[in-house]
CSV table of C-alpha atoms in Angstrom, one decimal:
chain,number,residue,atom,x,y,z
G,1,MET,CA,71.9,104.0,153.1
G,2,ALA,CA,69.6,102.7,150.3
G,3,LYS,CA,70.1,106.0,148.4
G,4,LEU,CA,73.8,105.8,148.7
G,5,ALA,CA,73.8,102.2,147.2
G,6,GLU,CA,71.6,103.5,144.4
G,7,GLU,CA,74.1,106.4,143.8
G,8,ASN,CA,76.9,103.9,143.8
G,9,GLU,CA,75.1,101.7,140.9
G,10,THR,CA,74.4,104.7,138.9
G,11,LEU,CA,78.1,105.7,139.2
G,12,LYS,CA,79.1,102.2,138.3
G,13,ALA,CA,76.9,102.1,134.9
G,14,ARG,CA,78.2,105.7,134.2
G,15,ILE,CA,81.8,104.4,134.3
G,16,GLN,CA,81.1,101.3,132.3
G,17,GLU,CA,79.3,103.6,129.7
G,18,LEU,CA,82.7,105.9,129.5
G,19,GLU,CA,84.8,102.9,129.3
G,20,GLN,CA,82.8,101.5,126.4
G,21,LYS,CA,83.0,105.0,124.7
G,22,ALA,CA,86.5,105.1,125.2
G,23,ARG,CA,87.1,101.6,123.6
G,24,GLN,CA,85.2,102.7,120.6
G,25,LEU,CA,87.1,105.9,120.4
G,26,ALA,CA,90.5,103.9,120.4
G,27,ILE,CA,88.9,101.8,117.7
G,28,LEU,CA,88.0,104.7,115.5
G,29,VAL,CA,91.4,106.4,116.2
G,30,GLU,CA,93.1,103.0,114.9
G,31,ASP,CA,90.8,103.0,111.9
G,32,ARG,CA,91.7,106.7,111.1
G,33,LYS,CA,95.3,105.7,111.2
G,34,PHE,CA,95.0,103.0,108.9
G,35,LEU,CA,92.9,104.8,106.5
G,36,THR,CA,95.4,107.6,106.6
G,37,SER,CA,98.2,105.2,105.9
G,38,ASP,CA,96.2,103.7,103.2
G,39,ASN,CA,95.3,106.9,101.8
G,40,GLU,CA,99.0,107.9,101.6
G,41,ARG,CA,99.9,104.4,99.8
G,42,LEU,CA,97.2,105.0,97.5
G,43,LYS,CA,98.7,108.5,96.7
G,44,ALA,CA,102.0,107.1,96.1
G,45,GLU,CA,100.8,104.5,93.8
G,46,ASN,CA,98.8,107.1,92.0
G,47,ASP,CA,101.9,109.2,91.6
G,48,LYS,CA,103.8,106.3,90.3
G,49,TYR,CA,101.2,105.1,87.8
G,50,SER,CA,101.1,108.9,86.7
G,51,SER,CA,104.7,109.0,86.1
G,52,GLU,CA,104.7,105.6,84.3
G,53,ASN,CA,101.7,106.8,82.3
G,54,LYS,CA,103.6,109.9,81.2
G,55,GLU,CA,106.7,107.8,80.1
G,56,LEU,CA,104.3,105.6,78.1
G,57,LYS,CA,102.8,108.5,76.4
G,58,ASP,CA,106.4,110.1,75.8
G,59,ALA,CA,107.4,106.9,74.3
G,60,LEU,CA,104.5,106.4,72.1
G,61,GLU,CA,105.0,109.8,70.8
G,62,LYS,CA,108.5,109.1,70.0
G,63,SER,CA,107.4,105.7,68.4
G,64,HIS,CA,105.1,107.7,65.9
G,65,VAL,CA,108.0,109.9,65.1
G,66,ALA,CA,110.0,107.0,64.5
G,67,SER,CA,107.3,105.1,62.5
G,68,ASP,CA,106.9,108.6,60.3
G,69,SER,CA,110.5,108.6,59.7
G,70,MET,CA,111.0,104.9,58.8
G,71,ARG,CA,107.9,105.5,56.0
G,72,MET,CA,109.6,108.6,54.9
G,73,GLU,CA,112.9,106.6,54.7
G,74,LEU,CA,111.2,103.7,52.9
G,75,GLU,CA,109.9,105.8,50.4
G,76,LYS,CA,113.0,107.5,49.6
G,77,LEU,CA,114.8,104.1,49.2
G,78,ARG,CA,111.9,103.1,46.8
G,79,LYS,CA,112.4,106.2,44.9
G,80,ASN,CA,116.3,105.8,44.9
G,81,HIS,CA,115.7,102.1,43.7
G,82,LEU,CA,113.5,103.5,40.9
G,83,ASN,CA,116.0,106.1,39.8
G,84,THR,CA,118.9,103.6,40.0
G,85,ALA,CA,117.2,101.2,37.9
G,86,LEU,CA,116.4,103.7,35.2
G,87,SER,CA,119.8,105.1,35.5
G,88,PHE,CA,121.9,102.0,35.1
G,89,ARG,CA,119.7,100.3,32.7
G,90,SER,CA,119.7,101.5,29.2
G,91,ILE,CA,116.7,100.7,26.8
G,92,GLY,CA,119.3,98.4,24.9
G,93,ASP,CA,120.3,96.3,27.8
G,94,SER,CA,118.6,93.0,28.2
G,95,SER,CA,119.5,90.1,30.2
G,96,PRO,CA,118.0,86.6,29.8
G,97,ALA,CA,115.5,87.5,32.7
G,98,ASP,CA,114.5,90.6,30.8
G,99,LYS,CA,113.9,88.6,27.6
G,100,GLU,CA,111.9,86.1,29.4
G,101,PHE,CA,109.8,89.2,31.0
G,102,GLN,CA,109.5,90.5,27.4
G,103,GLN,CA,108.3,87.1,26.0
G,104,LYS,CA,105.8,86.4,28.8
G,105,TYR,CA,104.0,89.7,28.6
G,106,ASN,CA,104.4,90.1,24.7
G,107,LEU,CA,106.5,93.4,25.2
G,108,PRO,CA,109.2,95.0,23.0
G,109,GLY,CA,112.6,94.6,23.5
G,110,GLY,CA,114.4,96.8,26.1
G,111,GLU,CA,111.5,96.4,28.7
G,112,PHE,CA,112.2,95.1,32.1
G,113,PRO,CA,110.4,95.2,35.4
G,114,ILE,CA,111.7,98.1,37.7
G,115,THR,CA,109.2,97.6,40.5
G,116,TYR,CA,106.0,96.0,41.2
G,117,TYR,CA,102.9,96.3,43.6
G,118,SER,CA,100.4,93.8,45.1
G,119,CYS,CA,96.9,95.0,44.0
G,120,SER,CA,93.6,93.5,42.6
G,121,ASN,CA,91.7,94.1,39.3
G,122,SER,CA,88.2,95.4,39.1
G,123,SER,CA,86.8,91.8,39.8
G,124,TYR,CA,89.1,91.9,43.3
G,125,HIS,CA,91.1,89.1,42.0
G,126,THR,CA,94.4,89.6,43.4
G,127,GLY,CA,97.7,90.0,41.4
G,128,TYR,CA,100.8,92.0,40.8
G,129,LEU,CA,101.2,95.3,38.9
G,130,TYR,CA,104.7,95.5,37.4
G,131,ILE,CA,106.1,98.9,35.9
G,132,SER,CA,108.5,98.7,33.2
G,133,PRO,CA,110.3,101.7,31.4
G,134,HIS,CA,107.0,102.4,29.2
G,135,TYR,CA,104.5,99.9,30.3
G,136,LEU,CA,102.1,98.9,33.2
G,137,ILE,CA,101.5,95.0,33.4
G,138,TRP,CA,99.1,93.4,35.9
G,139,ASP,CA,99.4,89.8,36.0
G,140,PRO,CA,97.1,87.6,38.3
G,141,SER,CA,98.8,85.8,41.1
G,142,ALA,CA,96.6,82.6,40.1
G,143,SER,CA,94.4,81.8,37.4
G,144,LEU,CA,91.8,79.9,39.1
G,145,PHE,CA,88.9,82.4,37.7
G,146,GLY,CA,90.3,82.5,34.2
G,147,GLU,CA,92.0,85.8,34.6
G,148,LYS,CA,94.7,86.8,32.2
G,149,TYR,CA,97.4,89.6,32.3
G,150,PHE,CA,96.9,92.9,30.4
G,151,THR,CA,99.4,95.7,29.7
G,152,ILE,CA,98.8,99.5,29.7
G,153,GLU,CA,101.3,101.6,27.6
G,154,LEU,CA,102.4,104.6,29.9
G,155,LYS,CA,101.8,107.1,27.0
G,156,THR,CA,98.2,106.1,26.6
G,157,ILE,CA,97.5,107.1,30.5
G,158,LYS,CA,95.8,110.4,30.9
G,159,SER,CA,95.5,110.3,34.7
G,160,LEU,CA,95.3,108.3,37.8
G,161,ASN,CA,92.3,109.0,40.0
G,162,LYS,CA,92.6,107.9,43.5
G,163,VAL,CA,89.2,106.6,44.6
G,164,LYS,CA,87.6,104.6,47.5
G,165,ALA,CA,86.1,101.2,47.0
G,166,LEU,CA,83.1,102.6,49.3
G,167,ALA,CA,82.7,106.5,49.0
G,168,PHE,CA,81.1,106.7,52.5
G,169,LEU,CA,84.1,105.3,54.3
G,170,PRO,CA,86.1,108.2,56.3
G,171,ILE,CA,89.2,106.7,55.5
G,172,LYS,CA,91.4,107.2,52.4
G,173,GLY,CA,91.0,104.6,49.7
G,174,ALA,CA,93.2,102.0,48.1
G,175,SER,CA,91.9,102.0,44.5
G,176,VAL,CA,93.2,103.7,41.5
G,177,GLU,CA,91.1,104.5,38.2
G,178,VAL,CA,93.7,104.5,35.4
G,179,LYS,CA,92.3,106.6,32.7
G,180,VAL,CA,93.6,105.8,29.2
G,181,LEU,CA,93.3,107.0,25.8
G,182,ARG,CA,93.3,104.1,23.1
G,183,THR,CA,92.8,104.3,19.3
G,184,ASP,CA,89.8,102.1,18.3
G,185,PRO,CA,91.2,99.7,15.5
G,186,LYS,CA,87.8,100.0,13.7
G,187,ASP,CA,87.0,103.8,13.4
G,188,LYS,CA,90.8,104.8,14.3
G,189,LYS,CA,89.3,107.3,16.7
G,190,GLU,CA,90.7,107.9,20.2
G,191,LYS,CA,88.6,106.7,23.2
G,192,GLU,CA,88.7,107.1,26.8
G,193,ASP,CA,88.7,103.8,29.0
G,194,THR,CA,88.9,103.4,32.6
G,195,ILE,CA,90.8,100.5,34.1
G,196,THR,CA,90.2,100.1,37.9
G,197,LEU,CA,93.0,98.5,40.1
G,198,ARG,CA,92.0,98.0,43.8
G,199,ALA,CA,93.4,97.1,47.2
G,200,PHE,CA,96.7,98.4,46.9
G,201,LEU,CA,99.0,97.9,49.9
G,202,SER,CA,100.9,100.8,49.0
G,203,ARG,CA,98.9,103.1,46.6
G,204,LYS,CA,100.8,106.3,47.5
G,205,GLU,CA,104.0,104.8,46.4
G,206,ALA,CA,102.6,102.9,43.2
G,207,VAL,CA,101.1,106.2,42.0
G,208,ALA,CA,104.5,108.0,42.6
G,209,SER,CA,106.3,105.2,40.6
G,210,ILE,CA,103.9,105.5,37.9
G,211,VAL,CA,104.2,109.2,37.6
G,212,LYS,CA,107.9,109.1,38.1
G,213,THR,CA,108.4,106.5,35.2
G,214,ALA,CA,105.9,108.1,32.8
G,215,LYS,CA,107.9,111.3,33.3
G,216,ASN,CA,111.2,109.6,32.6
G,217,ALA,CA,109.5,108.5,29.3
G,218,GLY,CA,108.6,111.9,28.4
G,219,HIS,CA,104.8,111.7,29.3
G,220,VAL,CA,102.8,113.7,31.9
G,221,VAL,CA,100.2,111.6,34.1
G,222,HIS,CA,97.8,113.8,36.0
G,223,ILE,CA,96.8,112.8,39.3
G,224,LEU,CA,93.1,113.0,40.5
G,225,ARG,CA,91.2,112.5,43.7
G,226,ASP,CA,87.5,111.4,43.4
G,227,GLY,CA,87.6,113.0,39.7
G,228,GLN,CA,89.2,116.4,40.7
G,229,LEU,CA,92.6,117.4,40.1
G,230,ASP,CA,94.6,116.9,43.2
G,231,THR,CA,96.9,119.9,43.8
G,232,SER,CA,97.5,119.2,47.6
G,233,VAL,CA,100.8,118.9,49.0
G,234,GLY,CA,100.1,115.3,49.8
G,235,SER,CA,98.7,114.6,46.4
G,236,LEU,CA,100.6,111.3,46.1
G,237,SER,CA,98.8,109.9,49.3
């Protein structure tokens, strides 16, 4: 009788153990279902983000193409403006504004501003570089440092040397060394001089305008990069 009672207790304990394992198994099954559902949700979100990322990448590539197109169109418009200004204005035309321009910068009759660019002089004082049919005129935007304007006759320009303010920088520079040949008033000999213009916001366009205007005046200006003749396709960059 005692043995039967002992076996009965053992059986009860075994049943309780099995019931506990069954409950644990049920919990594991529910956890697995939750993890499977969560994994499917994460996979769906990942597919969604991948699709959005592809759309953003495509949009970015399109914006780069549009940006290049706009830059080329802007350059084309500036060139058209330059050509139009030279085509419709003869050297004999002179408006009151042109006369004021000539008097302000002590220029001969017939000169007028074709276009202008923002840049600094060699002392990093900001100003504007005006281009007229036969001259370059740099005028400081402020005279706080006693800076004065100066002029360069296009026919005296030998070359435009594109340089960097700091040679070790990996990016393209924004400075131009204007090499000019001038006659010394004392010995009447030609001497080479260098005038540095810095911090151009649109160096490519400025160089192109100077070369184009000089060519229209019958003068050739060579383009250099770091002292060497620039013969690359993008030599005006």
